[in-house]
Short mmCIF file of C-alpha atoms and ligand atoms in Angstrom, two decimals:
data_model
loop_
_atom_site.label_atom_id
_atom_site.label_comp_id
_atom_site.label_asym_id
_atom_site.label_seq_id
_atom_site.Cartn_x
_atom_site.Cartn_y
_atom_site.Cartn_z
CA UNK A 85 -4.93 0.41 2.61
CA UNK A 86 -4.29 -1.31 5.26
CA UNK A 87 -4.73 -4.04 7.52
CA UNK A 88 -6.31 -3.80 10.57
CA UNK A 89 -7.00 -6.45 13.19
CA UNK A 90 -4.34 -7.94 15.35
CA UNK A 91 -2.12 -6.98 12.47
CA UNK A 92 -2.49 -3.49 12.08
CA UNK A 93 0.20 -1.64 9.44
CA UNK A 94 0.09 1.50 10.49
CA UNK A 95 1.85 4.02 8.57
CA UNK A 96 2.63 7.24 11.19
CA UNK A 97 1.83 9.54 8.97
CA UNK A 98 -0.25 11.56 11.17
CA UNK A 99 1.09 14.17 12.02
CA UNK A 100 -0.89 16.96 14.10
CA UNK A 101 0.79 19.52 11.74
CA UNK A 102 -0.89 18.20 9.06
CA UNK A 103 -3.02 19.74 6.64
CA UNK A 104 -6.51 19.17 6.24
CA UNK A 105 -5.84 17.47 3.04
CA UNK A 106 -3.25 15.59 4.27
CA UNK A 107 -5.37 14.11 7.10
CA UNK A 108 -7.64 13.71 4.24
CA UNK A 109 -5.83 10.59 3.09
CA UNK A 110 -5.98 9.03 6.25
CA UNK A 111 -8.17 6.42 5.62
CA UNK A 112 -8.01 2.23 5.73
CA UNK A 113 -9.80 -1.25 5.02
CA UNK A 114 -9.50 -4.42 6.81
CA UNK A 115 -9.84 -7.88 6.01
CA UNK A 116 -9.48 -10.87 7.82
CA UNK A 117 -8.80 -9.21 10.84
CA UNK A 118 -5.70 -8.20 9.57
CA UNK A 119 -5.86 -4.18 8.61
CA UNK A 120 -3.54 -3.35 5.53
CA UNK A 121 -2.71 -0.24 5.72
CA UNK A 122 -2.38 1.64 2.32
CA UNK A 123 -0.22 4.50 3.29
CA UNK A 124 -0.33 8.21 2.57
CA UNK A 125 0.81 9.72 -0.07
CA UNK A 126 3.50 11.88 1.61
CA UNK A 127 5.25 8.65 3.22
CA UNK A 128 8.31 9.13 0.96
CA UNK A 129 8.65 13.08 2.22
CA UNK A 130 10.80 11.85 4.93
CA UNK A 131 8.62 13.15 8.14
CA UNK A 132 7.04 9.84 8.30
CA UNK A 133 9.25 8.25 10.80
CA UNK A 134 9.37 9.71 14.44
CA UNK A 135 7.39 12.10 14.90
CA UNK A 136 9.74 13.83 17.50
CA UNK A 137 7.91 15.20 20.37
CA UNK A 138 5.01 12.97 19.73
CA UNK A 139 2.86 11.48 22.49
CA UNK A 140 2.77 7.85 20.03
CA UNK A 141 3.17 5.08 22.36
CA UNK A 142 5.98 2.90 21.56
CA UNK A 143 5.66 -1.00 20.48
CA UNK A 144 6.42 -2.63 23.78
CA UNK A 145 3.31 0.18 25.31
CA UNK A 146 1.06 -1.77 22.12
CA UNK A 147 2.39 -4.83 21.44
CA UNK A 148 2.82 -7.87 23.94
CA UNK A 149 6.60 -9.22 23.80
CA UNK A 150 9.08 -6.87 22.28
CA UNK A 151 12.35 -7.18 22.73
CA UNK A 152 14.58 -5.85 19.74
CA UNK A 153 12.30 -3.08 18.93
CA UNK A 154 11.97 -1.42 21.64
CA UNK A 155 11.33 2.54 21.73
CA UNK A 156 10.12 2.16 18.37
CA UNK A 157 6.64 3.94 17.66
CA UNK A 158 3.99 1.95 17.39
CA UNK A 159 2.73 2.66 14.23
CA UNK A 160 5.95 1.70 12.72
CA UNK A 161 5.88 -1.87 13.78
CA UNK A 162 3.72 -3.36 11.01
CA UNK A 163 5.83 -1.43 8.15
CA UNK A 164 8.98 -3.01 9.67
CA UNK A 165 7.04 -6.70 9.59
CA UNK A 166 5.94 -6.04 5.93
CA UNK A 167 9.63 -5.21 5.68
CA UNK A 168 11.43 -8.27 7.01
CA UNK A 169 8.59 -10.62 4.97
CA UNK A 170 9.53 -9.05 1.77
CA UNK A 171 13.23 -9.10 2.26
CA UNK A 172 13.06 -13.10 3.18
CA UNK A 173 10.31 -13.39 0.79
CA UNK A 174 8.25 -15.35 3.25
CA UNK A 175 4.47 -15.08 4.88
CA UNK A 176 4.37 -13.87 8.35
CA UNK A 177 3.58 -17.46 9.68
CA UNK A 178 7.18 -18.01 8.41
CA UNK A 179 8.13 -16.53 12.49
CA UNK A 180 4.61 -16.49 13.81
CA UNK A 181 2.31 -18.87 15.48
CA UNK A 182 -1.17 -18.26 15.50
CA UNK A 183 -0.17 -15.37 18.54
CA UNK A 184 2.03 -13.14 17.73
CA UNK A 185 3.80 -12.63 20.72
CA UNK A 186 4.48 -15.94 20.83
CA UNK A 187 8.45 -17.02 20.33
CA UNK A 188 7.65 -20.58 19.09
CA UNK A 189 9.25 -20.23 15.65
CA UNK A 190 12.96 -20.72 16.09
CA UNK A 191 12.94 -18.47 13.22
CA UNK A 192 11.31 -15.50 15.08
CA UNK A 193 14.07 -15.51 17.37
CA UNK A 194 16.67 -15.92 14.66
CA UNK A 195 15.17 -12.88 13.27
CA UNK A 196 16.02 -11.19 16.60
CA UNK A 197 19.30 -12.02 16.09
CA UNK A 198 19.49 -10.70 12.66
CA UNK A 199 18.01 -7.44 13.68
CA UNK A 200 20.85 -7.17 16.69
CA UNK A 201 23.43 -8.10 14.01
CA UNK A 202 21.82 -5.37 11.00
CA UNK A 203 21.58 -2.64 13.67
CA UNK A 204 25.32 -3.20 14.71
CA UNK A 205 26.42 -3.39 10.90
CA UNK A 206 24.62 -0.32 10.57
CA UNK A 207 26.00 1.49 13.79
CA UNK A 208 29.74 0.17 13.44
CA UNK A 209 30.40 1.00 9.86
CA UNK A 210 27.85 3.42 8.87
CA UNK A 211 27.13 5.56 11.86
CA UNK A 212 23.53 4.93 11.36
CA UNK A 213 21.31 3.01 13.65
CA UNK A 214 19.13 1.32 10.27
CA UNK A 215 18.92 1.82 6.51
CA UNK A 216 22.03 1.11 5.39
CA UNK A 217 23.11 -2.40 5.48
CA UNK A 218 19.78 -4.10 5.74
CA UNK A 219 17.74 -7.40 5.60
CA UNK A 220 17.36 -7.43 1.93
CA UNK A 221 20.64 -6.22 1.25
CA UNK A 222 21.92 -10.16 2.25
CA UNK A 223 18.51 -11.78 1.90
CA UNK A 224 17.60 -10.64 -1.65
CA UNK A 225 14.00 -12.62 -1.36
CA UNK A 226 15.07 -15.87 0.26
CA UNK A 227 15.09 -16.97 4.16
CA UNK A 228 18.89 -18.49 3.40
CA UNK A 229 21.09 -15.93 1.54
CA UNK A 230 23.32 -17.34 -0.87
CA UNK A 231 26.92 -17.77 -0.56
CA UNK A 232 28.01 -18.54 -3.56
CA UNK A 233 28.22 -16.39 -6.78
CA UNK A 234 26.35 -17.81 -9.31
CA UNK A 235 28.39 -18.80 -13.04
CA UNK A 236 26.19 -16.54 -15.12
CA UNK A 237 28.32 -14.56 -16.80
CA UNK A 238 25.43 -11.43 -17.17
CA UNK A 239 25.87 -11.33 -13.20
CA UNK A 240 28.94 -9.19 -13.89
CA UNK A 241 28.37 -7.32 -16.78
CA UNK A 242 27.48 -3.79 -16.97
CA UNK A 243 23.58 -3.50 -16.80
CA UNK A 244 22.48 -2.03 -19.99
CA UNK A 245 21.83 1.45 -21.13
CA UNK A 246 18.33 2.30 -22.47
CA UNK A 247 18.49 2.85 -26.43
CA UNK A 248 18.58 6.44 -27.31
CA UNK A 249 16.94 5.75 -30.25
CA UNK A 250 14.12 3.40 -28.41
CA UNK A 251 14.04 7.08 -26.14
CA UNK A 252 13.85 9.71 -29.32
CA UNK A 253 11.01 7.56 -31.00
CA UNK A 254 8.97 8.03 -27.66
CA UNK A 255 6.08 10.06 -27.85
CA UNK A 256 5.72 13.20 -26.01
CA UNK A 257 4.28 12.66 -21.87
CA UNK A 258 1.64 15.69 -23.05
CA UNK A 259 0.55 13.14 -26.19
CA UNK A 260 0.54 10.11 -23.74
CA UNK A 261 -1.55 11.83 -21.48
CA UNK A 262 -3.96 13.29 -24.07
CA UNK A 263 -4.64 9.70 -25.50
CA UNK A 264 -5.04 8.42 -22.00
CA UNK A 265 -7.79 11.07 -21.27
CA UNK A 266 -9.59 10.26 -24.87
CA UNK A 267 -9.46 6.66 -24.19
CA UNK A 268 -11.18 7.63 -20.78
CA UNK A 269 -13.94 8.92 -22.22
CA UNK A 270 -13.25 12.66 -23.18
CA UNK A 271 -12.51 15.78 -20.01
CA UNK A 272 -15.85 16.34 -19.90
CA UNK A 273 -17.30 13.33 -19.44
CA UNK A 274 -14.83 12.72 -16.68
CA UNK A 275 -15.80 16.37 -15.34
CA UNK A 276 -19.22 15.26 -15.04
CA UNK A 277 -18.61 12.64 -12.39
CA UNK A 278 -19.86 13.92 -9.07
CA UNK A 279 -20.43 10.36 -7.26
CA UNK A 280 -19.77 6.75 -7.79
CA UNK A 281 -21.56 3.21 -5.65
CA UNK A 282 -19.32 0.19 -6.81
CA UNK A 283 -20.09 -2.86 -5.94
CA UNK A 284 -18.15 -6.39 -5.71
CA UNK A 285 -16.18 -8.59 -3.98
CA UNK A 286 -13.38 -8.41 -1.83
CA UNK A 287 -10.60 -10.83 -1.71
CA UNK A 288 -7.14 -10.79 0.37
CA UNK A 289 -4.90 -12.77 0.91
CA UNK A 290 -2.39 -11.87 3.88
CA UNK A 291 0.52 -14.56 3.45
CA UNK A 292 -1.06 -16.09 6.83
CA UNK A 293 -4.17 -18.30 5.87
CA UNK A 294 -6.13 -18.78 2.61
CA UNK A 295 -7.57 -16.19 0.64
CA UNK A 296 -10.94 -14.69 2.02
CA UNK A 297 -13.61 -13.21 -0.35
CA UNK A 298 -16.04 -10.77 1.29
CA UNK A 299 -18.65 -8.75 -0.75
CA UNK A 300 -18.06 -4.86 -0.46
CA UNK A 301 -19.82 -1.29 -1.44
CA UNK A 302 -18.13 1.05 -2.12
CA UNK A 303 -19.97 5.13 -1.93
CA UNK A 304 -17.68 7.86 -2.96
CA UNK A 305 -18.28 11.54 -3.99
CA UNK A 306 -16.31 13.84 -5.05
CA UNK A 307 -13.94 15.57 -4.31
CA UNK A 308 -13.25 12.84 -1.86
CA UNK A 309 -15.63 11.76 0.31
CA UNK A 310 -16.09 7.62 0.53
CA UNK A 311 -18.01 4.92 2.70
CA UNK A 312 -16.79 1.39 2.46
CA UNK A 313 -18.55 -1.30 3.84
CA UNK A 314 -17.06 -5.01 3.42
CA UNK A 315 -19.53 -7.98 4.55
CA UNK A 316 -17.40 -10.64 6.45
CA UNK A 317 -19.19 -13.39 8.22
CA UNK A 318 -18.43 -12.53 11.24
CA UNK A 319 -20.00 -8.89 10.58
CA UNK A 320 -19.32 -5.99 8.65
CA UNK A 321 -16.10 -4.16 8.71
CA UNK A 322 -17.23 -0.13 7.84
CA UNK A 323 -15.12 2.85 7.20
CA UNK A 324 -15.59 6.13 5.96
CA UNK A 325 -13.96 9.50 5.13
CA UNK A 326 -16.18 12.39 5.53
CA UNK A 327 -13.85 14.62 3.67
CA UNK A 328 -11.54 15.69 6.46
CA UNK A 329 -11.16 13.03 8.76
CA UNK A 330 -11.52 8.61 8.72
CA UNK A 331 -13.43 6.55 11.02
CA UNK A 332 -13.75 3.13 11.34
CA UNK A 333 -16.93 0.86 12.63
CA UNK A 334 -15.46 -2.99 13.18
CA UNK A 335 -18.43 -5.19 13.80
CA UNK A 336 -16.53 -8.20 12.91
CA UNK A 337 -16.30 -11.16 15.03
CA UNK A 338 -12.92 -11.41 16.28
CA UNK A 339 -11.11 -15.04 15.59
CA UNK A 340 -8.19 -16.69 15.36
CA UNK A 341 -4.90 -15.19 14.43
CA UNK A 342 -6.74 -11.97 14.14
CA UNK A 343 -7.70 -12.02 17.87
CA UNK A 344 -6.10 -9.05 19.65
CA UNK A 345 -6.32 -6.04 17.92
CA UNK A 346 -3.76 -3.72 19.59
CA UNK A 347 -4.71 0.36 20.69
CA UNK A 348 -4.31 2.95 19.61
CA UNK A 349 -3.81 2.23 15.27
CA UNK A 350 -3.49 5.13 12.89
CA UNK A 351 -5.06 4.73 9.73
CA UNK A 352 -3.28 4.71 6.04
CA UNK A 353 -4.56 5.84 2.79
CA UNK A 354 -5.10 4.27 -0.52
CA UNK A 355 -5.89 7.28 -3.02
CA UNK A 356 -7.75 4.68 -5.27
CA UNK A 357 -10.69 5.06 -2.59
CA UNK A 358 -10.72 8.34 -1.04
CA UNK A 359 -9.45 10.58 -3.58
CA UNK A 360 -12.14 10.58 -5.86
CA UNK A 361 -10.30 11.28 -9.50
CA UNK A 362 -7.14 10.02 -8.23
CA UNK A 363 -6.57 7.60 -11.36
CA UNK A 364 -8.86 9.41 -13.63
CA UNK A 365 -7.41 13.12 -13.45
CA UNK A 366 -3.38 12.45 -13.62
CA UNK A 367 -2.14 15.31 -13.85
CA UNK A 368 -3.98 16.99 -10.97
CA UNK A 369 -2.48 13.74 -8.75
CA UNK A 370 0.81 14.07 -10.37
CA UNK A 371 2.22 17.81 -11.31
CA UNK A 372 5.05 16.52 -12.47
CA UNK A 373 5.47 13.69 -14.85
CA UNK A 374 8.24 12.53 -17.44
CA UNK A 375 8.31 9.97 -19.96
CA UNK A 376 11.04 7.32 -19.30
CA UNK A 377 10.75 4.66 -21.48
CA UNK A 378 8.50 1.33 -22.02
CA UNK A 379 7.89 -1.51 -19.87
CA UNK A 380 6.16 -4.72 -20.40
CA UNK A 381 3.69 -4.72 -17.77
CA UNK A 382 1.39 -8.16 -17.22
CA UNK A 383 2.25 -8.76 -20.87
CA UNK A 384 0.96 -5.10 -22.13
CA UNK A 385 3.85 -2.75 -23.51
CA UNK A 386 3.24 0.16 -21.20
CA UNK A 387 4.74 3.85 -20.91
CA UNK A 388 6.68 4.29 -18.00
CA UNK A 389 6.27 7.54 -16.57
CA UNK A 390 7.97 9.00 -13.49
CA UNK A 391 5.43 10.84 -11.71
CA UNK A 392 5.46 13.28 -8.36
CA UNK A 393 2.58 13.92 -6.98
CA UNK A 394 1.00 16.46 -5.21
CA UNK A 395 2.49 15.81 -1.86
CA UNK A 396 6.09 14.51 -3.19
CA UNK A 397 5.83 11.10 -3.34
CA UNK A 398 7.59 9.67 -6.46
CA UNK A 399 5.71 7.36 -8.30
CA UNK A 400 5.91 4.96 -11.15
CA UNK A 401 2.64 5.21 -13.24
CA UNK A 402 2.06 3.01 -16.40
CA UNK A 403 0.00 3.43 -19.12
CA UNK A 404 -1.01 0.91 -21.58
CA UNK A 405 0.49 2.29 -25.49
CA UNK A 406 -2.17 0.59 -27.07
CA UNK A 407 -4.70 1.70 -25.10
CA UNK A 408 -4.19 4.13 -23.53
CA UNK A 409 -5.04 3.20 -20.28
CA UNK A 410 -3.69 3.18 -16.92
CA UNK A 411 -2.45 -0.33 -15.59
CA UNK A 412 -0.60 0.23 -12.76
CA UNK A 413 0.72 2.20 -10.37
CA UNK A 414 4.06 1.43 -8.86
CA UNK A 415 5.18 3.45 -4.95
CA UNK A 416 7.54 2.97 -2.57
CA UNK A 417 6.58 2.72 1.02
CA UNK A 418 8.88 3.73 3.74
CA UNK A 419 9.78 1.54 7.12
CA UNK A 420 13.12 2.00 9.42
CA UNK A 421 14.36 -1.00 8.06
CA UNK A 422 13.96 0.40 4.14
CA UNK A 423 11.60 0.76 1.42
CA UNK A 424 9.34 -1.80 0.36
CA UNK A 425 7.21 -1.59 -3.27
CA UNK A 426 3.43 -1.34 -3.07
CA UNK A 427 1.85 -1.90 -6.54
CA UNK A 428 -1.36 -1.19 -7.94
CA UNK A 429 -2.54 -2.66 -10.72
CA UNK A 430 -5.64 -1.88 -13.17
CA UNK A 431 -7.61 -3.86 -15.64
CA UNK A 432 -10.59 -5.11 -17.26
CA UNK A 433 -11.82 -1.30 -18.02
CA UNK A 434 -14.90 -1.18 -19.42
CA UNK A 435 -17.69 1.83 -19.79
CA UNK A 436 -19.71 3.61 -17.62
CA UNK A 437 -22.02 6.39 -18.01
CA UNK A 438 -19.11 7.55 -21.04
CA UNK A 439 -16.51 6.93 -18.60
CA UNK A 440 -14.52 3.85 -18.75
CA UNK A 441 -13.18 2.14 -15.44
CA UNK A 442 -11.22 -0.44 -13.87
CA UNK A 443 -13.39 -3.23 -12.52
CA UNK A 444 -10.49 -5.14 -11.19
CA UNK A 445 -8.05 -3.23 -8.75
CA UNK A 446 -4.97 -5.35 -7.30
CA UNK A 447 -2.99 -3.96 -4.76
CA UNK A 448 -0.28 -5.65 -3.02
CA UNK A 449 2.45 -4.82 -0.71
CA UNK A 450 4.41 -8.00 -0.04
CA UNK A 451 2.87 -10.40 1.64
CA UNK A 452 -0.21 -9.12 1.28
CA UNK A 453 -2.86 -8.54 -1.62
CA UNK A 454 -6.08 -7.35 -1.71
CA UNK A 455 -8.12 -7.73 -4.99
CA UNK A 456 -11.24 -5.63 -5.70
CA UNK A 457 -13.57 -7.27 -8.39
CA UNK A 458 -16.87 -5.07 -9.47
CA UNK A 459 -19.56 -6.73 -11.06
CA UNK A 460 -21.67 -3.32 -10.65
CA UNK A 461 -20.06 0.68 -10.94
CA UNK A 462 -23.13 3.82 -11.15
CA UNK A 463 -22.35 7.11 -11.80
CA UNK A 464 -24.19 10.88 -10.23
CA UNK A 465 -26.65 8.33 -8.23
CA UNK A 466 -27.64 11.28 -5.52
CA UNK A 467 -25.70 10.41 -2.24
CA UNK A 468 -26.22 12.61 0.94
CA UNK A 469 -23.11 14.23 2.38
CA UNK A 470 -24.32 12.90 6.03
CA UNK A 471 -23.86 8.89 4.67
CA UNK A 472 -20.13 9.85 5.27
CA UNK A 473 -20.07 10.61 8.76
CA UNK A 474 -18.93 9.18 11.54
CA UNK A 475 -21.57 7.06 12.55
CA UNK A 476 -23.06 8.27 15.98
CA UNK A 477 -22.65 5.37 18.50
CA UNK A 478 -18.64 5.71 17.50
CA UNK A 479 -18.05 8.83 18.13
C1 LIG B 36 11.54 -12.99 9.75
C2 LIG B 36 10.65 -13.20 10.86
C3 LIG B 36 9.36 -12.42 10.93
C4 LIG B 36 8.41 -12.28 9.96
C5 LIG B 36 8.42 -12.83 8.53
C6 LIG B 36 7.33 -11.52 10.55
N1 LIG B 36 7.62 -11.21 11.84
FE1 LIG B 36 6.43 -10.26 13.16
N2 LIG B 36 7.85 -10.36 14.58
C7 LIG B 36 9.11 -10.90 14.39
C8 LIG B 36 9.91 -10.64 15.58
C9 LIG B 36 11.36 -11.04 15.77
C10 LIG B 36 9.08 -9.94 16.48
C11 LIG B 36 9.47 -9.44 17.86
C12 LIG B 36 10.10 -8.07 17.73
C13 LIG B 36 10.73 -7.60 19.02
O1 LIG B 36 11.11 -8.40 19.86
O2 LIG B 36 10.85 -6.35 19.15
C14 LIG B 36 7.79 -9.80 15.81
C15 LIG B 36 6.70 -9.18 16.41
C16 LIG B 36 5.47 -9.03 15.79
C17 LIG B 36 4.29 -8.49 16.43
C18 LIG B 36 4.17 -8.03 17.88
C19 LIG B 36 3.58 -9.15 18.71
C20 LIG B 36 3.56 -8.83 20.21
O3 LIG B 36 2.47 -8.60 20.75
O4 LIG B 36 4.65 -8.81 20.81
C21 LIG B 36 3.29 -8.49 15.50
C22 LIG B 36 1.86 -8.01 15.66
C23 LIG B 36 3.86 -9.03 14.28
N3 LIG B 36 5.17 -9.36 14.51
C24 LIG B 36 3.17 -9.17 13.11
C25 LIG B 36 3.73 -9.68 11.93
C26 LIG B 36 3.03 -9.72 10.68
C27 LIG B 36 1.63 -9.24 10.45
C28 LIG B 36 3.87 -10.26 9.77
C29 LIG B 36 3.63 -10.50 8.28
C30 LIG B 36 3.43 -9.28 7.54
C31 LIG B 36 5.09 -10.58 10.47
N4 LIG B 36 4.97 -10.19 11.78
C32 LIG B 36 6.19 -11.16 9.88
C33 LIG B 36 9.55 -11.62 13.29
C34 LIG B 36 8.85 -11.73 12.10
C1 LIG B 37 24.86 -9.29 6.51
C2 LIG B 37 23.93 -10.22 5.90
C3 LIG B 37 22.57 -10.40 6.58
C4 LIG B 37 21.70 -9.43 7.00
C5 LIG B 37 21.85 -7.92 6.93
C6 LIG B 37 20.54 -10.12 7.50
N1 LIG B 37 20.72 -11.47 7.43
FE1 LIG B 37 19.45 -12.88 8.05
N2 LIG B 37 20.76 -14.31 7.57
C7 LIG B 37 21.97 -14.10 6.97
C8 LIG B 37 22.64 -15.37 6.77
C9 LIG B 37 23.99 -15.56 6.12
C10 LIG B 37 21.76 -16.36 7.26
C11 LIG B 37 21.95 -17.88 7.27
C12 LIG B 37 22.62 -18.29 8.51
C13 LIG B 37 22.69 -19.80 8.52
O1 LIG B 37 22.76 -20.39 7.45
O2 LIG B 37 22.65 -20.32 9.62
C14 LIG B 37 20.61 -15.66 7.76
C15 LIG B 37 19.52 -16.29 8.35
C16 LIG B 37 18.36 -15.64 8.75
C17 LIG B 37 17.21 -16.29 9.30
C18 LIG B 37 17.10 -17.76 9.60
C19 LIG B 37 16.15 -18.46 8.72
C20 LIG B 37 15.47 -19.53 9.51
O3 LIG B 37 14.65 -20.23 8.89
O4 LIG B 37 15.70 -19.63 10.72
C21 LIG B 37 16.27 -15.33 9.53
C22 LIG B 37 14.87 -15.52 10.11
C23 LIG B 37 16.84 -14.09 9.13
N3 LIG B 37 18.10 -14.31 8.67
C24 LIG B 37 16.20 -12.86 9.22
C25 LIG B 37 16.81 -11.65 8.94
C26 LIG B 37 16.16 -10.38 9.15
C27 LIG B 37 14.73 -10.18 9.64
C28 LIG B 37 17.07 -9.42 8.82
C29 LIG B 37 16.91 -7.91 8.89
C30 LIG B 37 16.54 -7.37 10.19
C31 LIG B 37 18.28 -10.12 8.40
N4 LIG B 37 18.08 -11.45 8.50
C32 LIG B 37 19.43 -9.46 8.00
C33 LIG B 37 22.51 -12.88 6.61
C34 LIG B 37 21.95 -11.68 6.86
#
C-alpha cells in the first residue's frame, strides 16, 4: 500500500531485473491524496536501495526544496519521511505546512540539522554514511529525547529469557497450521476460490488531517489479478493489477495538502490485495515458518511464528490459539535511515461460501493507517480477465 498524491511512499523496488512475479507485487492505493505505499515483499532482500546504474531521478529532480537529501532516489524519499515520523513519533504536520516544500516549521529545519548531525555520527565513527547511529536510536518515539535515566530499576536488568518449559508445551508449527486451515474452512474449500468482489469502506488516516472514509470495491481473481476502485468525493481513485504489471487511473480532484503530486512514483505492494491466497494459503506465502512462542495480540493469546516468505522477507505472522485464525501480520520495511514496522492486522472473520474471512483489515505503517471494513465479500462471481487491464485512455 501506499500513498499516493503529493505524498507518494514509494518503495524502489522496481527493479528492471525483476521477475515477472516480482513486478507482480507492484501495485498501490491512495487516499486522501496521499498514496501509501505498501511495499514489496522483497524490500528486506537488501537490493531495495539504489538501484546502481539506474536512470531514477533523484529527490531534488522530484521534489521542490531539498537540501539534506540530495542525490537520494526519489522513490526513497517518502520511506525516509515515514522514517523520521516514527522515530519522533509525530504526524508529518509536526515539520510541514500545508506545502511541503515549505520551511515554515522551525522544526523542519531542525530536522535538517539532525540529519547533518546523524550522517556525520554515522560517517565519523562508523564509516557508514546512514544506518548506524540513527534518529530513533536518540529519539526512541518522542520529538525531545530524554536525558535522564529513568529510576526504574527493570531499566537495567537483564531482559528475560523465554520459559523453556512455556517453549516444550508449544504445539508443533505443522499442528498450528493444520488447525488454522480447518478453522478456515477445510483445503478444499479454500481450493475452490477462483474470484472474490468485496465491498466496504475505506478509511485512512495519514497523521496530517482527520480521518477520511471513502467507499471501495474490491475485484480480485486468482492467482492474482485485482481492480480496486475507492469513491472519494472528489472522484474515484482506480488501480489495477492485470497479473503482471499495476496501473493506476486518479480521477480525484486534487486539494489541499495533497496538491502536487510529484513524477515519476513507483508503485508498492500490499499482498493482502494482489496476491490472491496470500493470507489464506500460508505456507505457499511463507516456505519457511517456526514456532517461537506466544504473544498477546489485541488481547488474543496468539502463536508467534517467524515466517520467510517466498521472496525472503522475514515476517512475523500470528495466529489466534483459540481460534485458529490469523490476526496479524507483523514486517519490517526498509528506508536509508532504518527499518520501520508495518503491521497488518485481521479480525471480525466470519463465513463465506465455506470460507471464513477477515472483514476488517488494518494496516498501518507509522503515521499512517488505512482500515478496510466489508459489509459485503462473494465468492466464484464470473469476472472477465479484461476488467483488469489497463484502462485504454491511460495507456
Ligand atoms: C521531523 C521532521 C519531518 C517530519 C515528521 C516529516 N518531514 Fe517531510 N521533510 C522534512 C525535511 C527536513 C525535508 C527536506 C529534506 C531536504 O532538505 O532534503 C522534508 C521534505 C519533504 C518533502 C519534499 C517537499 C519538496 O517538494 O521539497 C515531502 C513530500 C515530505 N517531506 C513529505 C513528508 C510526509 C508525507 C511526512 C509524514 C509521513 C513527512 N514529510 C514528515 C522533515 C520532516
Ligand atoms: C545523537 C542523538 C540524536 C540523533 C541521532 C537525532 N537526534 Fe534529533 N534531537 C536530539 C536531541 C538531544 C534533541 C533536543 C535538542 C534540544 O533540546 O534543543 C533533538 C531535537 C530534534 C528536533 C527538534 C524538535 C523540535 O520540535 O524542534 C527534531 C525535529 C529532531 N531532533 C529530528 C531528528 C531527526 C529527523 C533525526 C534523524 C535524521 C534526529 N533528530 C536524530 C538528539 C538526536
Amino acid at each position: 500500500m501506499r500513498f499516493r498524491g503529493s505524498l507518494q511512499i514509494k518503495i524502489a523496488t522496481m527493479k528492471i531485473t525483476m521477475t515477472k512475479e516480482r513486478l507482480t507485487r507492484a501495485i498501490s492505493l491512495t487516499a486522501l491524496g496521499l498514496i501509501l505505499s505498501f511495499t514489496v515483499m522483497d524490500r528486506l532482500t537488501g537490493d531495495s536501495l539504489a538501484a546502481p546504474g539506474s536512470q531514477e531521478k533523484t529527490a531534488e529532480q522530484v521534489y521542490k526544496n531539498i537540501k539534506s537529501f540530495t542525490g537520494l532516489p526519489a522513490s526513497q524519499l517518502d520511506g525516509v519521511m515515514n522514517y523520521m515520523s516514527a522515530s519522533l513519533g509525530v504526524g508529518c504536520s509536526y515539520c510541514h505546512t500545508d506545502s511541503w516544500e515549505s520551511d515554515d516549521r522551525a522544526a523542519k529545519n531542525n530536522a535538517r540539522r539532525m540529519i547533518e548531525m546523524t550522517r556525520a555520527i554515522n560517517k565519523t565513527n562508523y564509516g557508514v554514511e546512514w544506518g548506524v547511529v540513527s534518529c530513533y536510536t536518540c529519539h526512541v518515539g518522542r520529538p525531545f529525547p530524554e536525558a535522564t535515566p529513568g529510576a526504574r530499576q527493570e531499566l537495567w536488568q537483564p531482559p528475560p529469557k523465554p520459559d523453556p518449559k512455556a517453549m516444550a508445551a508449544l504445539p508443533t508449527i505443522d499442528e498450528v497450521l493444520e488447525k488454522n486451515i480447518r478453522a478456515l474452512g477445510g483445503q478444499a474449500s479454500i481450493d475452490g476460490l477462483k474470484t472474490r468482489t468485496s465491498r466496504g469502506t475505506l478509511t485512512v488516516e495519514n497523521g496530517i488531517g482527520p480521518a477520511v472514509s471513502v467507499p471501495m470495491e474490491i475485484h480480485q481473481k486468482a492467482p492474482n489479478k485485482m481492480l480496486f476502485t475507492a469513491a472519494y468525493p472528489g472522484g474515484a481513485y482506480t488501480e489495477g493489477f492485470d497479473g503482471s504489471a499495476s496501473w493506476i487511473a486518479d480521477n480525484r480532484k486534487k486539494e489541499g495538502i495533497a496538491g502536487t503530486e510529484p513524477e515519476g512514483r513507483t508503485l508498492g505492494s500490499e499482498p493482502t490485495l494482489t496476491e490472491f491466497h496470500a493470507y489464506i494459503k500460508l505456507r505457499e506465502t511463507y516456505p519457511t515458518m517456526r514456532l517461537l512462542g506466544k504473544e498477546i495480540i489485541n488481547g488474543r493469546e496468539a502463536f508467534l511464528i517467524g515466517a520467510t516468505s517466498k521472496s525472503g522477507s522475514r515476517d512475523k505472522i500470528y495466529i489466534d490459539t483459540e481460534t485458529g485464525l490469523l490476526i496479524r501480520k507483523h514486517t519490517l520495511f526498509k528506508t536509508v535511515l532504518g527499518m520501520i514496522p508495518e503491521v497488518v492486522d485481521f479480525s471480525d472473520y466470519r463465513e463465506v461460501g465455506g470460507v471464513r474471512l477477515p472483514f476488517k483489515i488494518i494496516w498501518s505503517r507509522p503515521p499512517f493507517t488505512w482500515t478496510r471494513m466489508f459489509t459485503e465479500i462473494k465468492h466464484n462471481v464470473p469476472i472477465d480477465d479484461e476488467k483488469f487491464d489497463k484502462p485504454a485512455s491511460k495507456q
